[in-house]
CSV table of C-alpha atoms in Angstrom, one decimal:
chain,number,residue,atom,x,y,z
P,1,MET,CA,154.3,96.8,131.8
P,2,TYR,CA,157.1,95.3,130.2
P,3,GLN,CA,160.4,95.5,131.0
P,4,LEU,CA,163.4,93.9,128.4
P,5,THR,CA,167.0,93.5,129.2
P,6,GLY,CA,169.3,92.1,127.2
P,7,VAL,CA,167.7,89.9,125.1
P,8,THR,CA,169.1,87.8,122.1
P,9,LYS,CA,167.7,85.3,119.6
P,10,THR,CA,169.8,83.5,117.6
P,11,TYR,CA,168.8,81.0,115.0
P,12,GLN,CA,170.4,78.3,113.0
P,13,LYS,CA,169.9,78.5,109.2
P,14,GLY,CA,172.1,75.7,107.6
P,15,ARG,CA,175.5,76.1,109.0
P,16,THR,CA,174.8,80.0,109.4
P,17,GLN,CA,173.8,81.3,113.1
P,18,VAL,CA,171.4,84.1,112.1
P,19,GLN,CA,171.5,87.2,115.2
P,20,ALA,CA,168.1,88.3,114.5
P,21,LEU,CA,167.9,90.4,118.2
P,22,ARG,CA,171.1,91.3,119.7
P,23,GLY,CA,170.8,92.9,123.3
P,24,VAL,CA,167.4,94.4,123.5
P,25,ASP,CA,166.7,96.7,126.3
P,26,LEU,CA,163.5,98.0,126.5
P,27,GLU,CA,160.5,99.4,129.0
P,28,ILE,CA,157.3,99.7,127.8
P,29,ASN,CA,154.7,101.6,130.5
P,30,ASP,CA,151.4,100.4,131.1
P,31,GLY,CA,149.0,101.9,128.6
P,32,GLU,CA,151.8,103.1,126.6
P,33,PHE,CA,151.5,103.1,122.1
P,34,LEU,CA,154.7,102.1,120.9
P,35,ALA,CA,155.4,101.7,116.9
P,36,ILE,CA,158.4,99.7,115.8
P,37,GLN,CA,159.7,100.3,112.3
P,38,GLY,CA,163.1,98.8,110.5
P,39,PRO,CA,163.7,97.1,107.3
P,40,THR,CA,162.7,94.0,106.6
P,41,GLY,CA,164.7,90.9,108.0
P,42,HIS,CA,166.1,93.4,110.8
P,43,GLY,CA,163.9,91.5,113.7
P,44,LYS,CA,160.5,93.3,113.9
P,45,THR,CA,159.0,90.8,114.0
P,46,THR,CA,160.9,88.2,116.1
P,47,LEU,CA,160.6,91.3,118.9
P,48,LEU,CA,157.3,91.1,118.8
P,49,GLN,CA,156.5,87.2,119.1
P,50,MET,CA,159.2,87.4,122.5
P,51,LEU,CA,156.5,89.9,123.7
P,52,GLY,CA,153.8,87.7,122.9
P,53,GLY,CA,155.0,84.8,123.9
P,54,LEU,CA,155.1,83.0,120.8
P,55,ASP,CA,159.0,82.7,120.7
P,56,ARG,CA,161.9,82.8,123.7
P,57,PRO,CA,165.0,84.8,123.6
P,58,THR,CA,168.3,82.7,123.2
P,59,SER,CA,169.2,84.8,126.5
P,60,GLY,CA,168.0,87.6,128.3
P,61,SER,CA,164.4,88.5,130.0
P,62,ILE,CA,160.7,89.1,129.3
P,63,VAL,CA,159.4,90.7,132.1
P,64,LEU,CA,155.4,91.2,131.6
P,65,ALA,CA,153.5,92.0,134.9
P,66,GLY,CA,156.2,90.7,136.8
P,67,GLN,CA,156.4,87.4,135.1
P,68,ASP,CA,159.4,86.6,133.0
P,69,LEU,CA,158.4,85.0,129.7
P,70,ALA,CA,161.4,83.7,129.2
P,71,GLU,CA,161.4,81.6,132.7
P,72,LEU,CA,157.6,80.3,132.4
P,73,ARG,CA,156.5,77.0,131.4
P,74,GLU,CA,154.9,76.4,128.0
P,75,ALA,CA,151.7,75.8,129.5
P,76,GLN,CA,152.2,79.2,132.1
P,77,VAL,CA,153.2,80.8,128.6
P,78,THR,CA,149.9,80.2,127.0
P,79,GLN,CA,147.5,80.6,130.1
P,80,VAL,CA,149.6,84.3,129.8
P,81,ARG,CA,148.4,85.2,126.3
P,82,ALA,CA,144.9,83.9,126.5
P,83,GLN,CA,144.7,86.0,129.4
P,84,GLN,CA,146.4,89.0,128.6
P,85,ILE,CA,147.3,89.4,125.2
P,86,GLY,CA,145.6,90.2,122.1
P,87,PHE,CA,147.3,89.5,118.6
P,88,ILE,CA,146.7,90.9,115.2
P,89,PHE,CA,148.3,89.9,112.1
P,90,GLN,CA,148.6,91.8,108.6
P,91,THR,CA,147.1,88.8,107.3
P,92,PHE,CA,144.2,88.5,109.3
P,93,ASN,CA,144.4,84.8,110.3
P,94,LEU,CA,140.4,84.0,110.0
P,95,ILE,CA,138.9,80.3,109.7
P,96,PRO,CA,138.1,80.3,106.5
P,97,THR,CA,134.6,77.9,107.4
P,98,LEU,CA,133.7,79.7,110.6
P,99,SER,CA,131.5,83.0,110.7
P,100,ALA,CA,132.8,86.3,111.6
P,101,GLN,CA,131.2,85.6,115.2
P,102,GLU,CA,132.6,81.8,115.3
P,103,ASN,CA,136.3,83.3,114.6
P,104,VAL,CA,135.9,85.9,117.8
P,105,GLU,CA,134.6,83.0,119.7
P,106,VAL,CA,137.6,80.7,119.0
P,107,ALA,CA,139.7,83.7,121.2
P,108,LEU,CA,137.5,82.5,124.0
P,109,VAL,CA,138.0,78.9,123.9
P,110,PRO,CA,141.6,78.6,126.1
P,111,ALA,CA,139.7,80.5,128.9
P,112,GLN,CA,137.0,78.3,129.0
P,113,VAL,CA,134.1,80.6,128.6
P,114,SER,CA,130.8,79.0,128.3
P,115,GLY,CA,129.3,78.7,124.7
P,116,ASP,CA,126.4,81.5,125.9
P,117,GLU,CA,128.5,83.9,127.0
P,118,ARG,CA,131.3,83.5,124.3
P,119,ARG,CA,128.7,83.9,121.7
P,120,SER,CA,126.9,87.1,123.4
P,121,ARG,CA,130.5,88.9,124.0
P,122,ALA,CA,131.6,88.1,120.6
P,123,ALA,CA,128.4,89.5,119.2
P,124,SER,CA,128.8,92.2,121.4
P,125,MET,CA,132.4,93.3,120.2
P,126,LEU,CA,132.0,92.9,116.6
P,127,THR,CA,128.5,95.2,117.1
P,128,ASP,CA,131.1,98.2,118.3
P,129,LEU,CA,133.6,97.3,115.9
P,130,GLY,CA,130.5,98.1,113.2
P,131,LEU,CA,130.0,94.7,112.1
P,132,GLY,CA,126.4,94.0,113.7
P,133,GLU,CA,125.1,93.1,110.3
P,134,ARG,CA,128.0,90.5,109.7
P,135,LEU,CA,127.7,88.6,112.5
P,136,GLY,CA,126.8,85.0,110.2
P,137,HIS,CA,129.0,86.0,107.3
P,138,LEU,CA,132.4,84.1,106.5
P,139,PRO,CA,135.6,85.7,105.9
P,140,ALA,CA,135.4,85.4,101.7
P,141,GLU,CA,132.1,87.7,101.9
P,142,LEU,CA,133.4,90.3,103.7
P,143,SER,CA,135.7,93.0,102.3
P,144,GLY,CA,139.5,93.4,103.2
P,145,GLY,CA,139.0,96.0,106.1
P,146,GLN,CA,136.0,94.2,107.7
P,147,GLN,CA,138.1,91.0,107.6
P,148,GLN,CA,140.5,92.9,110.0
P,149,ARG,CA,137.6,94.2,112.2
P,150,VAL,CA,137.3,90.4,113.2
P,151,ALA,CA,140.7,89.8,113.7
P,152,ILE,CA,140.8,93.1,115.8
P,153,ALA,CA,137.5,91.8,117.6
P,154,ARG,CA,139.0,88.3,117.9
P,155,ALA,CA,142.2,89.9,119.7
P,156,LEU,CA,140.0,92.2,121.7
P,157,VAL,CA,137.0,89.9,123.3
P,158,LYS,CA,139.1,88.3,126.1
P,159,ARG,CA,139.8,91.8,127.0
P,160,PRO,CA,143.7,91.7,127.6
P,161,LYS,CA,145.9,94.1,128.9
P,162,VAL,CA,148.2,94.2,125.5
P,163,LEU,CA,147.6,94.3,121.9
P,164,LEU,CA,150.7,93.3,119.6
P,165,ALA,CA,149.9,94.2,115.8
P,166,ASP,CA,152.1,93.0,112.8
P,167,GLU,CA,151.6,95.4,109.7
P,168,PRO,CA,147.8,95.3,110.4
P,169,THR,CA,147.1,97.4,107.5
P,170,GLY,CA,149.8,96.0,105.4
P,171,ASN,CA,147.3,94.3,103.1
P,172,LEU,CA,144.8,97.2,102.9
P,173,ASP,CA,144.2,100.0,101.1
P,174,GLU,CA,144.5,103.7,102.1
P,175,ASP,CA,141.3,104.8,102.9
P,176,THR,CA,140.4,101.2,104.7
P,177,ARG,CA,144.4,102.0,106.7
P,178,ASP,CA,143.2,104.8,107.7
P,179,GLU,CA,139.5,103.9,108.8
P,180,ILE,CA,141.7,101.1,110.8
P,181,ILE,CA,144.2,102.8,112.2
P,182,VAL,CA,141.7,105.7,113.6
P,183,LEU,CA,139.7,102.5,115.4
P,184,LEU,CA,142.6,100.8,116.9
P,185,GLU,CA,143.8,104.2,118.3
P,186,ARG,CA,139.9,104.7,119.7
P,187,LEU,CA,140.4,101.1,121.4
P,188,TRP,CA,143.7,101.9,122.5
P,189,THR,CA,142.0,104.7,124.7
P,190,GLU,CA,138.9,103.5,125.7
P,191,TYR,CA,140.2,99.9,126.8
P,192,GLY,CA,143.5,101.8,128.4
P,193,LEU,CA,145.3,99.0,126.6
P,194,THR,CA,149.3,99.0,126.0
P,195,MET,CA,150.0,98.4,122.1
P,196,VAL,CA,153.0,97.7,120.4
P,197,LEU,CA,152.4,98.2,116.8
P,198,VAL,CA,155.0,96.9,114.0
P,199,THR,CA,154.7,99.1,110.7
P,200,HIS,CA,156.4,100.3,107.5
P,201,ASP,CA,153.9,103.3,106.9
P,202,SER,CA,156.0,106.0,108.6
P,203,SER,CA,152.5,108.0,108.9
P,204,ILE,CA,151.1,105.1,110.8
P,205,ALA,CA,154.3,105.4,113.1
P,206,ARG,CA,154.2,108.9,113.8
P,207,ARG,CA,151.2,108.5,116.0
P,208,ALA,CA,152.5,106.7,118.8
P,209,GLN,CA,154.1,107.9,121.0
P,210,ARG,CA,157.0,106.6,120.6
P,211,ILE,CA,158.8,104.6,117.3
P,212,GLY,CA,161.5,102.3,118.3
P,213,LEU,CA,163.7,101.6,115.1
P,214,MET,CA,165.5,97.8,114.2
P,215,GLN,CA,168.0,97.9,112.4
P,216,ASN,CA,170.4,94.5,112.4
P,217,GLY,CA,169.1,93.5,115.4
P,218,LYS,CA,169.0,96.3,117.8
P,219,LEU,CA,166.5,98.4,118.8
P,220,SER,CA,166.8,102.4,119.2
P,221,ILE,CA,164.0,105.3,120.0
P,222,ARG,CA,164.0,107.8,117.4
P,223,LYS,CA,160.7,109.4,119.2
P,224,ASP,CA,159.4,109.9,122.3
P,225,THR,CA,156.3,112.0,123.0
P,226,ARG,CA,155.7,110.2,126.4
P,227,PRO,CA,153.7,112.8,128.7
P,228,VAL,CA,157.2,113.9,131.5
P,229,ARG,CA,156.4,112.3,134.7
P,230,GLN,CA,156.7,115.5,137.2
P,231,ALA,CA,158.8,115.0,139.9
P,232,VAL,CA,157.1,115.3,143.6
P,233,PRO,CA,158.2,118.5,145.0
P,234,ALA,CA,159.9,118.3,148.4
P,235,ASP,CA,158.3,119.6,151.5
P,236,PRO,CA,158.9,123.2,151.7
P,237,SER,CA,157.7,123.3,155.5
P,238,PRO,CA,160.5,123.5,158.1
P,239,ALA,CA,160.8,120.3,160.7
P,240,PRO,CA,159.6,120.3,163.8
P,241,ALA,CA,161.6,121.9,166.7
P,242,THR,CA,163.5,119.6,169.0
């Protein structure tokens, strides 16, 4: 799914150069659930932005399904995001003047989906997430947990292969946090998603198959519970006589 090689990112802040990423190498398998932790300001969100094509590396390659996002033109990266990648953010990022259903429909506009199909798919996704009775509600009329469900529906309505979540439970109380992470796990399994989740919450990170730790722009893996792939045994039968 993803192959990152030697990824660096340097920002200019006044007269100072900030090295947000320092030679990150990472492979993410198709269908994997990876959590990324680390102190604030050490590169977690920057790495997620690279995976989502929201920013470009200073050097290195970011290959998603055979395409190097670092080498694609901006229009091509936009197309990849529209078709293959769903995003969930801590602050929900819902449009306050649009209803829950309209906020979800927005994700289908870049894919040039017809109006009728947009409405149908948005309503179906929200209903699947338990918001069938809230389709016409504005964000201000929804609880924090309901707003995050709308954001999840917006991310998934376009049927992406990858789901990137940046602190998706950071603004929620403990009970709602647990509901949302259980929901994300269910959707990861049902939709066969590759899911990368940035979190400060160790109880959430422990639910992932792997935990990556970002420190000073460098990534290390500190937990890996992915199923071990069994080697194919050699054929024990003797070779035919010649």
